[in-house]
């Protein structure tokens, strides 16, 4: 995947860039809302580009609800990575 410099200041003790695929839910929950949103948008965009399809959505028009689901899931599984948690919540659109 990639790395996000703004994540490193909040979650990495050594201030080095943290690879996004390694950010845990615990680290994600420690971030402010703006950084949480940026991470979710970034991961969603990455997955969208990687899949090369318009078949996935995270409900951008109703962002508060999916964000709440992601936060709830992260609170339940703090050691899980954010990308995995988010990917499990990306829903497929019906054809």
Coordinates of N, CA and C in Angstrom, one line a residue:
X1 N 0.8 -1.2 0.0 CA 0.0 0.0 0.0 C 0.9 1.2 0.0
X2 N 0.8 2.0 1.0 CA 1.6 3.3 1.0 C 1.8 3.7 2.4
X3 N 2.2 4.9 2.6 CA 2.4 5.5 3.9 C 1.8 6.8 4.0
X4 N 1.5 7.2 5.2 CA 0.9 8.6 5.4 C 1.7 9.3 6.4
X5 N 2.3 10.4 6.0 CA 3.2 11.1 7.0 C 2.4 11.6 8.2
X6 N 1.2 12.1 8.0 CA 0.4 12.6 9.1 C 0.1 11.6 10.1
X7 N 0.0 10.3 9.7 CA -0.2 9.2 10.7 C 1.0 9.1 11.6
X8 N 2.2 9.2 11.1 CA 3.4 9.0 11.8 C 3.5 9.8 13.1
X9 N 3.1 11.1 13.0 CA 3.2 12.0 14.2 C 2.3 11.5 15.3
X10 N 1.1 11.0 14.9 CA 0.2 10.6 16.0 C 0.4 9.2 16.5
X11 N 1.0 8.3 15.7 CA 1.0 6.9 16.1 C 2.4 6.3 16.2
X12 N 3.4 6.8 15.6 CA 4.7 6.2 15.6 C 5.6 6.9 16.5
X13 N 6.1 6.2 17.5 CA 7.0 6.7 18.5 C 8.3 7.3 17.9
X14 N 8.8 6.7 16.8 CA 10.0 7.2 16.2 C 9.8 8.2 15.2
X15 N 8.6 8.7 14.9 CA 8.3 9.7 14.0 C 8.6 9.3 12.5
X16 N 8.8 8.1 12.2 CA 9.0 7.6 10.9 C 7.7 7.4 10.2
X17 N 7.6 7.4 8.9 CA 6.4 7.2 8.2 C 5.9 5.8 8.6
X18 N 4.6 5.7 8.8 CA 4.0 4.4 9.2 C 3.2 3.9 8.0
X19 N 3.5 2.7 7.6 CA 2.7 2.1 6.4 C 1.3 1.9 6.9
X20 N 0.4 2.4 6.0 CA -1.0 2.4 6.3 C -1.6 1.0 6.6
X21 N -1.0 0.0 5.9 CA -1.5 -1.3 6.1 C -1.2 -1.9 7.5
X22 N -0.3 -1.2 8.2 CA 0.1 -1.6 9.6 C -0.6 -0.8 10.7
X23 N -1.4 0.2 10.3 CA -2.0 1.0 11.4 C -3.1 0.2 12.0
X24 N -3.0 0.0 13.3 CA -4.0 -0.8 14.0 C -5.2 0.1 14.4
X25 N -6.3 -0.6 14.7 CA -7.5 0.1 15.2 C -7.2 0.9 16.4
X26 N -6.4 0.4 17.3 CA -6.0 1.1 18.5 C -5.4 2.4 18.2
X27 N -4.4 2.4 17.2 CA -3.8 3.6 16.8 C -4.8 4.6 16.1
X28 N -5.6 4.0 15.3 CA -6.6 4.8 14.6 C -7.5 5.5 15.6
X29 N -8.0 4.8 16.6 CA -8.9 5.4 17.6 C -8.2 6.6 18.4
X30 N -6.9 6.6 18.4 CA -6.2 7.6 19.2 C -6.1 8.9 18.4
X31 N -6.4 8.8 17.1 CA -6.3 10.0 16.2 C -7.5 10.9 16.3
X32 N -7.3 12.1 15.9 CA -8.5 13.0 15.9 C -9.4 12.7 14.7
X33 N -10.6 13.2 14.7 CA -11.6 12.8 13.7 C -11.1 13.2 12.3
X34 N -10.4 14.3 12.1 CA -10.0 14.7 10.8 C -9.0 13.6 10.2
X35 N -8.0 13.2 11.0 CA -7.1 12.2 10.6 C -7.8 10.8 10.3
X36 N -8.7 10.5 11.2 CA -9.5 9.3 11.0 C -10.2 9.3 9.6
X37 N -10.8 10.4 9.3 CA -11.5 10.6 8.0 C -10.6 10.5 6.9
X38 N -9.4 11.1 7.0 CA -8.4 11.0 5.9 C -7.9 9.6 5.6
X39 N -7.7 8.9 6.7 CA -7.3 7.5 6.6 C -8.3 6.7 5.9
X40 N -9.6 6.8 6.3 CA -10.7 6.0 5.7 C -10.8 6.4 4.2
X41 N -10.8 7.7 3.9 CA -10.9 8.1 2.5 C -9.7 7.5 1.7
X42 N -8.5 7.6 2.2 CA -7.4 7.1 1.5 C -7.4 5.6 1.3
X43 N -7.8 4.8 2.3 CA -7.9 3.4 2.1 C -9.0 3.0 1.1
X44 N -10.1 3.7 1.2 CA -11.2 3.5 0.3 C -10.7 3.8 -1.2
X45 N -10.1 4.9 -1.4 CA -9.6 5.2 -2.7 C -8.6 4.2 -3.2
X46 N -7.7 3.8 -2.3 CA -6.7 2.7 -2.7 C -7.4 1.5 -3.2
X47 N -8.3 1.0 -2.4 CA -9.1 -0.2 -2.7 C -9.9 -0.1 -4.0
X48 N -10.5 1.1 -4.2 CA -11.2 1.4 -5.4 C -10.3 1.3 -6.6
X49 N -9.1 2.0 -6.5 CA -8.2 2.0 -7.6 C -7.6 0.6 -7.9
X50 N -7.3 -0.1 -6.8 CA -6.8 -1.5 -6.9 C -7.7 -2.5 -7.6
X51 N -9.0 -2.3 -7.3 CA -10.0 -3.2 -7.8 C -10.4 -2.8 -9.2
X52 N -10.1 -1.6 -9.6 CA -10.4 -1.1 -11.0 C -11.9 -1.2 -11.3
X53 N -12.8 -1.0 -10.3 CA -14.2 -1.1 -10.6 C -15.0 -0.1 -9.8
X54 N -16.2 0.1 -10.2 CA -17.1 1.0 -9.5 C -18.1 0.2 -8.7
X55 N -17.7 -1.0 -8.4 CA -18.7 -1.9 -7.7 C -18.6 -1.8 -6.2
X56 N -17.7 -1.0 -5.7 CA -17.6 -0.9 -4.2 C -17.9 0.6 -3.8
X57 N -18.5 0.7 -2.6 CA -18.8 2.0 -2.1 C -18.7 2.0 -0.6
X58 N -18.4 3.1 0.0 CA -18.4 3.2 1.4 C -19.5 4.2 1.9
X59 N -20.4 4.4 1.0 CA -21.5 5.3 1.3 C -21.1 6.7 1.6
X60 N -20.3 7.3 0.7 CA -19.8 8.6 0.9 C -20.8 9.7 1.1
X61 N -22.1 9.4 0.6 CA -23.1 10.4 0.9 C -23.7 10.3 2.3
X62 N -23.4 9.3 3.0 CA -23.8 9.1 4.3 C -22.6 8.7 5.2
X63 N -21.6 9.5 5.1 CA -20.3 9.1 5.7 C -20.4 8.9 7.2
X64 N -21.2 9.6 7.9 CA -21.3 9.4 9.4 C -21.6 8.0 9.8
X65 N -22.6 7.4 9.1 CA -22.9 6.0 9.5 C -21.8 5.0 9.3
X66 N -21.2 4.9 8.1 CA -20.1 4.0 8.0 C -18.9 4.3 8.9
X67 N -18.7 5.6 9.2 CA -17.6 5.9 10.1 C -17.9 5.4 11.5
X68 N -19.1 5.5 11.9 CA -19.5 4.9 13.2 C -19.3 3.4 13.3
X69 N -19.7 2.7 12.2 CA -19.5 1.3 12.1 C -18.0 0.9 12.2
X70 N -17.2 1.7 11.5 CA -15.7 1.4 11.5 C -15.2 1.7 13.0
X71 N -15.6 2.7 13.6 CA -15.1 3.0 15.0 C -15.6 1.9 15.9
X72 N -16.9 1.5 15.8 CA -17.4 0.4 16.6 C -16.6 -0.9 16.4
X73 N -16.3 -1.2 15.1 CA -15.5 -2.4 14.8 C -14.1 -2.3 15.4
X74 N -13.5 -1.1 15.3 CA -12.1 -0.9 15.8 C -12.1 -1.0 17.4
X75 N -13.2 -0.5 18.0 CA -13.2 -0.6 19.5 C -13.4 -2.1 19.9
X76 N -14.0 -2.9 19.1 CA -14.2 -4.3 19.4 C -12.9 -5.1 19.1
X77 N -12.1 -4.7 18.1 CA -10.9 -5.4 17.7 C -9.8 -4.4 17.6
X78 N -9.3 -3.9 18.7 CA -8.2 -2.9 18.6 C -6.9 -3.3 18.0
X79 N -6.6 -4.6 18.0 CA -5.3 -5.0 17.5 C -5.4 -5.3 16.0
X80 N -6.6 -5.3 15.4 CA -6.8 -5.5 14.0 C -6.3 -4.3 13.2
X81 N -5.9 -4.5 11.9 CA -5.5 -3.3 11.2 C -6.7 -2.6 10.6
X82 N -6.5 -1.3 10.4 CA -7.6 -0.5 9.9 C -8.0 -0.9 8.5
X83 N -7.0 -1.1 7.6 CA -7.4 -1.5 6.2 C -8.3 -2.8 6.2
X84 N -7.9 -3.8 7.0 CA -8.7 -5.0 7.1 C -10.1 -4.7 7.6
X85 N -10.2 -3.9 8.6 CA -11.5 -3.5 9.2 C -12.4 -2.8 8.2
X86 N -11.7 -1.8 7.5 CA -12.5 -1.0 6.6 C -12.9 -1.9 5.4
X87 N -12.0 -2.7 4.9 CA -12.3 -3.6 3.7 C -13.5 -4.5 4.0
X88 N -13.6 -4.9 5.3 CA -14.8 -5.8 5.6 C -16.1 -5.0 5.6
X89 N -16.0 -3.7 5.7 CA -17.2 -2.9 5.7 C -17.6 -2.2 4.4
X90 N -16.7 -2.3 3.4 CA -17.0 -1.8 2.1 C -18.0 -2.8 1.5
X91 N -19.1 -2.2 1.1 CA -20.2 -3.0 0.6 C -20.3 -3.0 -1.0
X92 N -20.7 -4.1 -1.5 CA -20.9 -4.2 -3.0 C -22.2 -3.6 -3.4
X93 N -22.2 -2.9 -4.5 CA -23.5 -2.3 -5.0 C -24.1 -3.5 -5.9
X94 N -25.4 -3.6 -5.8 CA -26.1 -4.6 -6.7 C -26.0 -4.1 -8.1
X95 N -25.9 -5.1 -9.0 CA -25.8 -4.8 -10.5 C -27.1 -4.4 -11.0

